[in-house]
mmCIF file of C-alpha atoms and ligand atoms in Angstrom:
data_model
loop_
_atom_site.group_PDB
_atom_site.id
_atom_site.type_symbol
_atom_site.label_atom_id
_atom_site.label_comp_id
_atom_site.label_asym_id
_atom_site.label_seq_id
_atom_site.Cartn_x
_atom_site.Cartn_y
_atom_site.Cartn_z
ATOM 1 C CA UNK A 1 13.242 31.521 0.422
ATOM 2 C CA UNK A 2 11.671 34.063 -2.314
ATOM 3 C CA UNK A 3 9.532 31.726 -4.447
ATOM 4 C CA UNK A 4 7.740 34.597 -5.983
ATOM 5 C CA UNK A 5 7.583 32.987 -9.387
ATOM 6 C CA UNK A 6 6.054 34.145 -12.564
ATOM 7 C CA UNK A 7 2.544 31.698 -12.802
ATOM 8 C CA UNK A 8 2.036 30.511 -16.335
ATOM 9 C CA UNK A 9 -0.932 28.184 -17.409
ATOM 10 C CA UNK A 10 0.761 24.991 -16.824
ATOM 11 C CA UNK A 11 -1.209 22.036 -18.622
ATOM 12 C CA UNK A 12 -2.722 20.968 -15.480
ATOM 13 C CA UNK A 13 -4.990 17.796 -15.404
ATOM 14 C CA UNK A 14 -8.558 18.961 -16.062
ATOM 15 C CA UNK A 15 -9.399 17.720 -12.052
ATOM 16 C CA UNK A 16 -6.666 20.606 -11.369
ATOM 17 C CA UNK A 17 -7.483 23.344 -13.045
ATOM 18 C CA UNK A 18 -9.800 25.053 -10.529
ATOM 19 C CA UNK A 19 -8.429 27.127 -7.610
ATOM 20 C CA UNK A 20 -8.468 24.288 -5.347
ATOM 21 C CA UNK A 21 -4.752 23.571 -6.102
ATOM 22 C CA UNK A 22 -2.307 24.761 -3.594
ATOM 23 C CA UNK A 23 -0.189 27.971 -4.383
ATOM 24 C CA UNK A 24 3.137 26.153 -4.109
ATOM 25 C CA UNK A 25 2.119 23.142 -6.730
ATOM 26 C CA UNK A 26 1.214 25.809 -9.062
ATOM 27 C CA UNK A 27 4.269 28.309 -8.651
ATOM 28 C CA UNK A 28 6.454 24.856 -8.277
ATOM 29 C CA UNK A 29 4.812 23.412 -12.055
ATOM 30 C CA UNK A 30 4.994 26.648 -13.487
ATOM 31 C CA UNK A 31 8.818 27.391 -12.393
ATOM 32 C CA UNK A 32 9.405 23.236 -13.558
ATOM 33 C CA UNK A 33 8.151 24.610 -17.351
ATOM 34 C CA UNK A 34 10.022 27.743 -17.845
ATOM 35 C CA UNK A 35 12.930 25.658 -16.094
ATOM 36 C CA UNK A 36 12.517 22.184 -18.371
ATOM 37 C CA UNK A 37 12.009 25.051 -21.520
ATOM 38 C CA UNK A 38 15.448 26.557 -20.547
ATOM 39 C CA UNK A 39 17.162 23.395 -19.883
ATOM 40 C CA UNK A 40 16.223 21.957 -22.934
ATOM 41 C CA UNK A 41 17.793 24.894 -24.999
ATOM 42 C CA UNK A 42 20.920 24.047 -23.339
ATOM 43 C CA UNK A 43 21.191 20.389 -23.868
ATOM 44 C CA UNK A 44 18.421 19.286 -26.348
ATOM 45 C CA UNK A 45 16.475 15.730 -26.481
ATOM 46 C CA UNK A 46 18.628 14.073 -29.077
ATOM 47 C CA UNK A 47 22.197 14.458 -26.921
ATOM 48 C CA UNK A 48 19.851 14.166 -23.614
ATOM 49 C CA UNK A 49 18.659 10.521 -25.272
ATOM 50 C CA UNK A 50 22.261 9.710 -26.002
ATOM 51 C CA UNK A 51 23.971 10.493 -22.574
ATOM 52 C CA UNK A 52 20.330 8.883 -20.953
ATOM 53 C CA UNK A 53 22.090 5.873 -23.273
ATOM 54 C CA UNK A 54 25.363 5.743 -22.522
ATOM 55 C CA UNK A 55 24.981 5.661 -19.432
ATOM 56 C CA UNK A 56 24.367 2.224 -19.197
ATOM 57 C CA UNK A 57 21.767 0.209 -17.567
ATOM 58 C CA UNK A 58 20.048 1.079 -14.415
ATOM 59 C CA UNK A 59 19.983 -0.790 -10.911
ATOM 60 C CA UNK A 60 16.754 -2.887 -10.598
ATOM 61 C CA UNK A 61 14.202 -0.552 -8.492
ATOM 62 C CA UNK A 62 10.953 -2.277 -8.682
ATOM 63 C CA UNK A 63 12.124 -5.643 -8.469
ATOM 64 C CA UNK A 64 14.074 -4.612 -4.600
ATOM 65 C CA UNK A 65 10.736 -3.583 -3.570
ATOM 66 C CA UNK A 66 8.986 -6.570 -4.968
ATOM 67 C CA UNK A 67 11.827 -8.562 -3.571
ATOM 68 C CA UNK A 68 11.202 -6.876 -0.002
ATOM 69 C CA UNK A 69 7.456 -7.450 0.159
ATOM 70 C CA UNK A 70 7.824 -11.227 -1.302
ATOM 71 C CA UNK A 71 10.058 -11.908 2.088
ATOM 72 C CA UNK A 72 7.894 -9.913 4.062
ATOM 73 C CA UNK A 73 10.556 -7.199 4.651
ATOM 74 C CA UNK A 74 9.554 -3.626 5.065
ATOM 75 C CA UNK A 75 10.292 -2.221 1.578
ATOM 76 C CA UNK A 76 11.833 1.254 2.624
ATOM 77 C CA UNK A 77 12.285 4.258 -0.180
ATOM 78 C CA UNK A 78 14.816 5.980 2.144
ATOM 79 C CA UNK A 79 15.052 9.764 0.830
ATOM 80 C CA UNK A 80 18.156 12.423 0.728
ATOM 81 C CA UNK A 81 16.936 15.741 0.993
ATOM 82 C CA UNK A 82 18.694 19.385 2.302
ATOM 83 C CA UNK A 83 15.402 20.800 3.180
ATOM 84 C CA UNK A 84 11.885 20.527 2.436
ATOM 85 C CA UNK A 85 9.419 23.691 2.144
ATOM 86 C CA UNK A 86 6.284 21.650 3.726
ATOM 87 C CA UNK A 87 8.305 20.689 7.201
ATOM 88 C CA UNK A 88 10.805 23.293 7.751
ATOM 89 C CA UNK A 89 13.407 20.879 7.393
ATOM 90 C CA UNK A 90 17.074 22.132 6.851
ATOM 91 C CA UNK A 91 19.968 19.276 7.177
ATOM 92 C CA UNK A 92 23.399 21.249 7.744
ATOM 93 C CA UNK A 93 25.989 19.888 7.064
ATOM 94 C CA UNK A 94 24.591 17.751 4.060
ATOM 95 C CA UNK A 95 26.322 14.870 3.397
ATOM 96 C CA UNK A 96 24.233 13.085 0.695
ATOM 97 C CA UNK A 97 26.626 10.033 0.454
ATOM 98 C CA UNK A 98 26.791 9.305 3.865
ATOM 99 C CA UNK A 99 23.049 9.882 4.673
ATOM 100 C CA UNK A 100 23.007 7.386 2.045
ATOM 101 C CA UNK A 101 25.408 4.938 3.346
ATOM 102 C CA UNK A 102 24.101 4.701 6.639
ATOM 103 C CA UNK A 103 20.147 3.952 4.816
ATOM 104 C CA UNK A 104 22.306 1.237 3.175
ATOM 105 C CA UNK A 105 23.420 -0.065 6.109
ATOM 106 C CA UNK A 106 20.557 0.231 8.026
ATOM 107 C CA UNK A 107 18.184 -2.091 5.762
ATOM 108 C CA UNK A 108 17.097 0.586 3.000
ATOM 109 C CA UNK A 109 15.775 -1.137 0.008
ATOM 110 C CA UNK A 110 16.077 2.001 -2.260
ATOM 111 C CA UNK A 111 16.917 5.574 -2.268
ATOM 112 C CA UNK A 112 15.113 8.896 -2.804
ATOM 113 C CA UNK A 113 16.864 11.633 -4.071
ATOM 114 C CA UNK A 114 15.506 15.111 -4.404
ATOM 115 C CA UNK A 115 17.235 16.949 -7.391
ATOM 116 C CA UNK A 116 14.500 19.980 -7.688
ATOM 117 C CA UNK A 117 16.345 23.390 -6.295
ATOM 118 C CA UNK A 118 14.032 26.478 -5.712
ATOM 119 C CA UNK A 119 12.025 24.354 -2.952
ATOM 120 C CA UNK A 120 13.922 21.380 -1.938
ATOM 121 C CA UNK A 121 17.287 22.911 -2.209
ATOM 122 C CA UNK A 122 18.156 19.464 -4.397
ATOM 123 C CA UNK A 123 20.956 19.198 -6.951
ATOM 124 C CA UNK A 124 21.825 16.054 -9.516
ATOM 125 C CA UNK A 125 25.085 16.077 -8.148
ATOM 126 C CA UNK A 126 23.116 14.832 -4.791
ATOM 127 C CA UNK A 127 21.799 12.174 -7.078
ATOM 128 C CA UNK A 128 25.024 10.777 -8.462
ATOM 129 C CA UNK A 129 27.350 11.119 -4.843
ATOM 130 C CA UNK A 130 24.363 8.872 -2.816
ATOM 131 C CA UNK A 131 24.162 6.653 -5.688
ATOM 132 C CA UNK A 132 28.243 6.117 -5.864
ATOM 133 C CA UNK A 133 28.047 5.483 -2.372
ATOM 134 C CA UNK A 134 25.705 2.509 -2.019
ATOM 135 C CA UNK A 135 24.458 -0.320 -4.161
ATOM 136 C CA UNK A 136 21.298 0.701 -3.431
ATOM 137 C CA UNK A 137 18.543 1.937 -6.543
ATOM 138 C CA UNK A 138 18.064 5.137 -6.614
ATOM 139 C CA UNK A 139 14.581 7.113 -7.037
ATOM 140 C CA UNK A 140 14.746 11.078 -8.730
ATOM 141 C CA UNK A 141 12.854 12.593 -6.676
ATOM 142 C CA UNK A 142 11.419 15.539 -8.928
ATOM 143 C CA UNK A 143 8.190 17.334 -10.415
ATOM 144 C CA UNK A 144 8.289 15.276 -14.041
ATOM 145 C CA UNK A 145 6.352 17.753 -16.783
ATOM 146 C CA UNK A 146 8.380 16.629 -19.906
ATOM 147 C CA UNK A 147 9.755 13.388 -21.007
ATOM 148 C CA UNK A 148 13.052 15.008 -21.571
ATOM 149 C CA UNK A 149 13.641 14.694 -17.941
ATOM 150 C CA UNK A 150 13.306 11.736 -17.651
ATOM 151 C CA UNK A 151 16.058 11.045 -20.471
ATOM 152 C CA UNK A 152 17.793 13.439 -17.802
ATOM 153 C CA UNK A 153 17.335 11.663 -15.345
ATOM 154 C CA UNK A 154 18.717 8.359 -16.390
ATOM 155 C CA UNK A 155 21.935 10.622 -17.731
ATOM 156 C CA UNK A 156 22.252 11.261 -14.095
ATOM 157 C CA UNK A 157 22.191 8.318 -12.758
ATOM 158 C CA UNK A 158 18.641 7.726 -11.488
ATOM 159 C CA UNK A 159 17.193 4.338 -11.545
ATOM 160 C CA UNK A 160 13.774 5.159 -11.231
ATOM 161 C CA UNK A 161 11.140 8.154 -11.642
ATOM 162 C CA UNK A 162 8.252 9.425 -9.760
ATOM 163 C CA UNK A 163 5.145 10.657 -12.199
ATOM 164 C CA UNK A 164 2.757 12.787 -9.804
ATOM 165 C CA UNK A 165 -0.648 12.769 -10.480
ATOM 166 C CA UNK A 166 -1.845 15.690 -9.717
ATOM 167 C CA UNK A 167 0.514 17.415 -11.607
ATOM 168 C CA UNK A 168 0.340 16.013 -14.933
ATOM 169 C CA UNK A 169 -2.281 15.125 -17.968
ATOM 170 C CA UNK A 170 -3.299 10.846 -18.857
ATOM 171 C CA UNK A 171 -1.526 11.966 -21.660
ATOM 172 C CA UNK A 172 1.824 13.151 -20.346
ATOM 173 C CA UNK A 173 1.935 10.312 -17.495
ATOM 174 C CA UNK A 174 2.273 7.859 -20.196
ATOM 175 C CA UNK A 175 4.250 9.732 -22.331
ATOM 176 C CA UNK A 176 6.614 10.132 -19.012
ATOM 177 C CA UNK A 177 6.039 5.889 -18.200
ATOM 178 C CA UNK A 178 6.832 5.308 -21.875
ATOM 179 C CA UNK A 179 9.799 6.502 -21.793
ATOM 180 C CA UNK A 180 10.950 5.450 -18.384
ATOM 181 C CA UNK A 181 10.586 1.834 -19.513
ATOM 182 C CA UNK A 182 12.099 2.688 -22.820
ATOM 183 C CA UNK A 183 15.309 3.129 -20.832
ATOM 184 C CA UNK A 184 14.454 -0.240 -18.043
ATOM 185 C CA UNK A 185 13.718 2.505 -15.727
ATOM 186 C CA UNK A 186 11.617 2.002 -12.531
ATOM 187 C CA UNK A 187 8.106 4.054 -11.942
ATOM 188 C CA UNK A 188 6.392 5.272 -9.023
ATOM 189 C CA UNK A 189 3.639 6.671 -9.983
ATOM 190 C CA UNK A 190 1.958 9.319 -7.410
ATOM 191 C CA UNK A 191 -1.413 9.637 -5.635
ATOM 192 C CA UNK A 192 -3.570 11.307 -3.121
ATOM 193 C CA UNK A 193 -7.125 10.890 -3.298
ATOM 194 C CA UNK A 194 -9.619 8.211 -5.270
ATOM 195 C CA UNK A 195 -9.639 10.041 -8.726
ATOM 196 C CA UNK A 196 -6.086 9.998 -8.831
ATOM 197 C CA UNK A 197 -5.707 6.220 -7.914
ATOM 198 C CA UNK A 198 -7.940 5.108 -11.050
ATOM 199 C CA UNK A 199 -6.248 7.401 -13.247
ATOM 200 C CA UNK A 200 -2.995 5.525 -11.770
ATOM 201 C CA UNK A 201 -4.334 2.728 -12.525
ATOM 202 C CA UNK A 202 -3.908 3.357 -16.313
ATOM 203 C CA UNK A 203 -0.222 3.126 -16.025
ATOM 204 C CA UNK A 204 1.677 -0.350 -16.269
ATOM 205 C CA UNK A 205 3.897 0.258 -12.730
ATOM 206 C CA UNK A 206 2.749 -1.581 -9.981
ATOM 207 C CA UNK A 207 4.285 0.647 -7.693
ATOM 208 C CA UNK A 208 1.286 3.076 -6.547
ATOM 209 C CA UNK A 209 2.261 5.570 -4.220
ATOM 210 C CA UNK A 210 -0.162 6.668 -1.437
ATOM 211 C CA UNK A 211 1.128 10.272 -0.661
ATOM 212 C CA UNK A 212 -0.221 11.145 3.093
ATOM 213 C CA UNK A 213 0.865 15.043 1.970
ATOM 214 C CA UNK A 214 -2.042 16.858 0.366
ATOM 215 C CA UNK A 215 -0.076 19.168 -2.650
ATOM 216 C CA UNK A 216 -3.059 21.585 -2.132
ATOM 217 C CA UNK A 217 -2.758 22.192 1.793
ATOM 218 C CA UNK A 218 0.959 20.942 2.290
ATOM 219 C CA UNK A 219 -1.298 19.372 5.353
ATOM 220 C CA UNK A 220 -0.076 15.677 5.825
ATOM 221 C CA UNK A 221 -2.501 12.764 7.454
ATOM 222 C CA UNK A 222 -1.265 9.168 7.551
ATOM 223 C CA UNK A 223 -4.913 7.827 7.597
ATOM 224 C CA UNK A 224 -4.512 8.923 3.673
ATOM 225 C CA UNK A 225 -2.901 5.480 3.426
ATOM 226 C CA UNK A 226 -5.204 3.932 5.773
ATOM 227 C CA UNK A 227 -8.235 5.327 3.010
ATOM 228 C CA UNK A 228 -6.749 4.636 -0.199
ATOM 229 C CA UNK A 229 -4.424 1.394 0.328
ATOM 230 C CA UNK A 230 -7.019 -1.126 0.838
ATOM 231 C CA UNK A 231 -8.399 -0.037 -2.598
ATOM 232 C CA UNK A 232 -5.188 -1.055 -4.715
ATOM 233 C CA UNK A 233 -5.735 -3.948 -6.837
ATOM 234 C CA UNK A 234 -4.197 -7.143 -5.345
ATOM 235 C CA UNK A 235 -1.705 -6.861 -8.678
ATOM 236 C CA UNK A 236 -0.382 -3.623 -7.010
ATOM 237 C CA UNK A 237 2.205 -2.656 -4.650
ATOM 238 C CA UNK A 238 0.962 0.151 -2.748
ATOM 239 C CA UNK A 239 3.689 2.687 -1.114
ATOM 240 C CA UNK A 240 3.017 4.869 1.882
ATOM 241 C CA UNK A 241 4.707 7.941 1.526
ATOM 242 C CA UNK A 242 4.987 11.608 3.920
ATOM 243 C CA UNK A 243 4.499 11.743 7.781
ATOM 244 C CA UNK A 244 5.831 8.077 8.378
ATOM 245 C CA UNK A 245 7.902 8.889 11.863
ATOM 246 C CA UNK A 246 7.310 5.978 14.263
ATOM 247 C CA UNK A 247 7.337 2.483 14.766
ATOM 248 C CA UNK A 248 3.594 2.571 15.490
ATOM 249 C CA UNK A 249 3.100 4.705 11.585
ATOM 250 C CA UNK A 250 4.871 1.797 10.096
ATOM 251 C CA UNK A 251 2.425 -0.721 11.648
ATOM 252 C CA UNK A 252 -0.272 1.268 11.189
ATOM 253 C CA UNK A 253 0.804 1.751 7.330
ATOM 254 C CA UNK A 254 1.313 -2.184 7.144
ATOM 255 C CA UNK A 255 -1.836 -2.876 8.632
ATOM 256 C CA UNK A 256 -3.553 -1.230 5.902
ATOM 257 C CA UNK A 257 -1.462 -2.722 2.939
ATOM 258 C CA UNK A 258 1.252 -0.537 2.575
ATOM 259 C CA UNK A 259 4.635 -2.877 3.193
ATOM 260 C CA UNK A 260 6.644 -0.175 1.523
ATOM 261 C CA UNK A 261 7.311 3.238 2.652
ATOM 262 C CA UNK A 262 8.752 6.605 1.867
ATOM 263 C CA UNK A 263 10.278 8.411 4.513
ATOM 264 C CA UNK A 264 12.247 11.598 4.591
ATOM 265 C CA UNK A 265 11.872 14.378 7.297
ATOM 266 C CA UNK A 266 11.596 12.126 10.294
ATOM 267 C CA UNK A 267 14.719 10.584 8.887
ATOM 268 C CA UNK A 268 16.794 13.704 8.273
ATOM 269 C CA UNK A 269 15.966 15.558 11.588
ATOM 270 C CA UNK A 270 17.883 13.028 13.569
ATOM 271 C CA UNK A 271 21.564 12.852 14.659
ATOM 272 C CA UNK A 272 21.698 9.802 13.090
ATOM 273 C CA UNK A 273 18.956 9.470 10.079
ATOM 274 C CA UNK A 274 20.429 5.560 9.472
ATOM 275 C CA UNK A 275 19.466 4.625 13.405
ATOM 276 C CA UNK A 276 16.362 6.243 12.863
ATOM 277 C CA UNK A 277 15.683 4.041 9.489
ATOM 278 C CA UNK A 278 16.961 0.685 11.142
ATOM 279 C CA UNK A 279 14.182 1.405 13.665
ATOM 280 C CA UNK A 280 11.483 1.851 11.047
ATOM 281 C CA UNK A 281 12.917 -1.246 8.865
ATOM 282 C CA UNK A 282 12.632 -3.445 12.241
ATOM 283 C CA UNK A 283 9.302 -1.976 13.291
ATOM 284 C CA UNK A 284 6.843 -3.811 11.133
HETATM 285 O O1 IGP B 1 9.661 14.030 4.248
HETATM 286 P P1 IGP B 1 8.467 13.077 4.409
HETATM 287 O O2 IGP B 1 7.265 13.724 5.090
HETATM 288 O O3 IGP B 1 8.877 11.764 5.086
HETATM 289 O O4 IGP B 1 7.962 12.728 2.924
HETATM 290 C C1 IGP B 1 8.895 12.030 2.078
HETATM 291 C C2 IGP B 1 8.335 12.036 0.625
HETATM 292 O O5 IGP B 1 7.130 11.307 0.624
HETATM 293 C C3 IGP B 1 8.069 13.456 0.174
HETATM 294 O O6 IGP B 1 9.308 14.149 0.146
HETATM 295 C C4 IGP B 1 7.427 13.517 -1.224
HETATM 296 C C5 IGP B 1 6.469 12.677 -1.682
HETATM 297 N N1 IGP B 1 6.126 13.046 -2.952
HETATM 298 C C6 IGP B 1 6.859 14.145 -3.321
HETATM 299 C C7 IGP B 1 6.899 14.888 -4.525
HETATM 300 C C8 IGP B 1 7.794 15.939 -4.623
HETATM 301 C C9 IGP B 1 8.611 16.275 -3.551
HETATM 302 C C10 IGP B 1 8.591 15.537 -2.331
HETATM 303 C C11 IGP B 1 7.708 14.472 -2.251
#
């Protein structure tokens, strides 16, 4: 895929703006801004707020995971994705709904849904055909720059947003929370390292996502989890996400604090992605 995209100077988080950040964050923020810029031309904020509106209120995301964890249930985040640039991954044929029905059926407490296109190959219509076809909440699975995406979001149907760390200001991750809860919408908010986690902390969502995927290196290392879970506050519901494939990761990941997960790739490489969830849903 030719992802040779024109690198503007994104506001990046001050911890981010040396070199250390991975080529395909940067190209992915930068091509997110010129992208948002454009889309917002199109369809600006006042009509984005009113279809974000009329489109009624969302399913309850936090509270399933809460709900999960209270009866000592694996919480799973089960995610719908074509491909993914880390892994390789390519699902064809791609049949968001019924990926999604069978994570329904096999104990899912919430969806994932990637909607970004250059690198994950994801579309809003994905969004709205796995979210008709289950009960389930549904997470957008995107790189959030601008709160108008978020109004976006909701217009498509998502339940719940994902504000990544790394990739945006203190500022901006509140402005993006804000406005989530504006419209009832859940928040996972995104981590990878110590810095991040305090400046997570700073948001009202409990839901603090441990992502075993470093943006920098693409490299992905469950023991992430194992580092950073223990140091959530007990008022916190950490999430394990990336790399979770086996039984023994989900043990591993509940062993250190981390009842709910995010799984993807492991998940879409098989036959049959819902057996492979029901495995990980009975495994802890
Ligand atoms: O496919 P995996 O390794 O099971 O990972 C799922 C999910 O954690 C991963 O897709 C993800 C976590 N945070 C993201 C931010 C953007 C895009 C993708 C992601």
């Amino acid at each position: 895929m030719d992802q040779t995209l024109p690198v503007t100077d994104a506001p990046l988080p001050d911890t981010k703006r040396s070199a250390d950040l991975s080529d395909t964050l940067r190209q992915i923020l930068a091509a997110k801004y010129v992208e948002v810029q454009a889309r917002q031309q199109e369809t600006p904020l006042a009509e984005m707020e009113r279809r974000a509106r009329d489109a009624g209120r969302p399913r309850p995301f936090t509270a399933a995971l809460c709900n999960a964890v209270a009866d000592l249930r694996v919480g799973l985040i089960a995610e719908v994705k074509r491909a993914s640039p880390s892994g390789g991954l390519i699902r064809e044929p791609f049949d968001p709904a019924g990926i999604a029905r069978a994570y329904e059926e096999a104990g899912a407490t919430c969806l994932s849904v990637l909607t970004d296109e250059p690198w994950f190959q994801g579309t809003p219509e994905h969004l709205r055909l796995a979210r008709e076809a289950t009960n389930l909440p549904v997470l957008r699975k995107d790189f959030m720059v601008d709160p108008w995406q978020v109004f976006e979001a909701r217009a498509m149907g998502a339940d719940a947003i994902l504000i990544i760390m790394a990739a945006v200001t203190d500022e901006m991750a509140e402005r993006l929370e804000d406005t989530a809860r504006g419209l009832d919408m859940g928040v996972l908010v995104e981590i990878h390292d110590e810095a991040e986690l305090q400046r997570a902390l700073g948001l009202e969502t409990r839901l603090i996502g441990v992502n075993n995927r470093d943006l920098r290196s693409l490299k992905t290392d469950i023991a992430v989890t194992e580092r950073l879970a223990p140091l959530v506050p007990a008022d916190r519901i950490p999430v394990a996400e990336s790399g979770i494939r086996t039984p023994e990761d989900v043990r591993r990941m509940a062993h250190a604090g981390a009842r709910c997960l995010l799984v993807g790739e492991h998940l879409l490489r098989q036959p049959d992605p819902g057996a492979a969830a029901r495995a990980l849903v009975e495994a802890a």
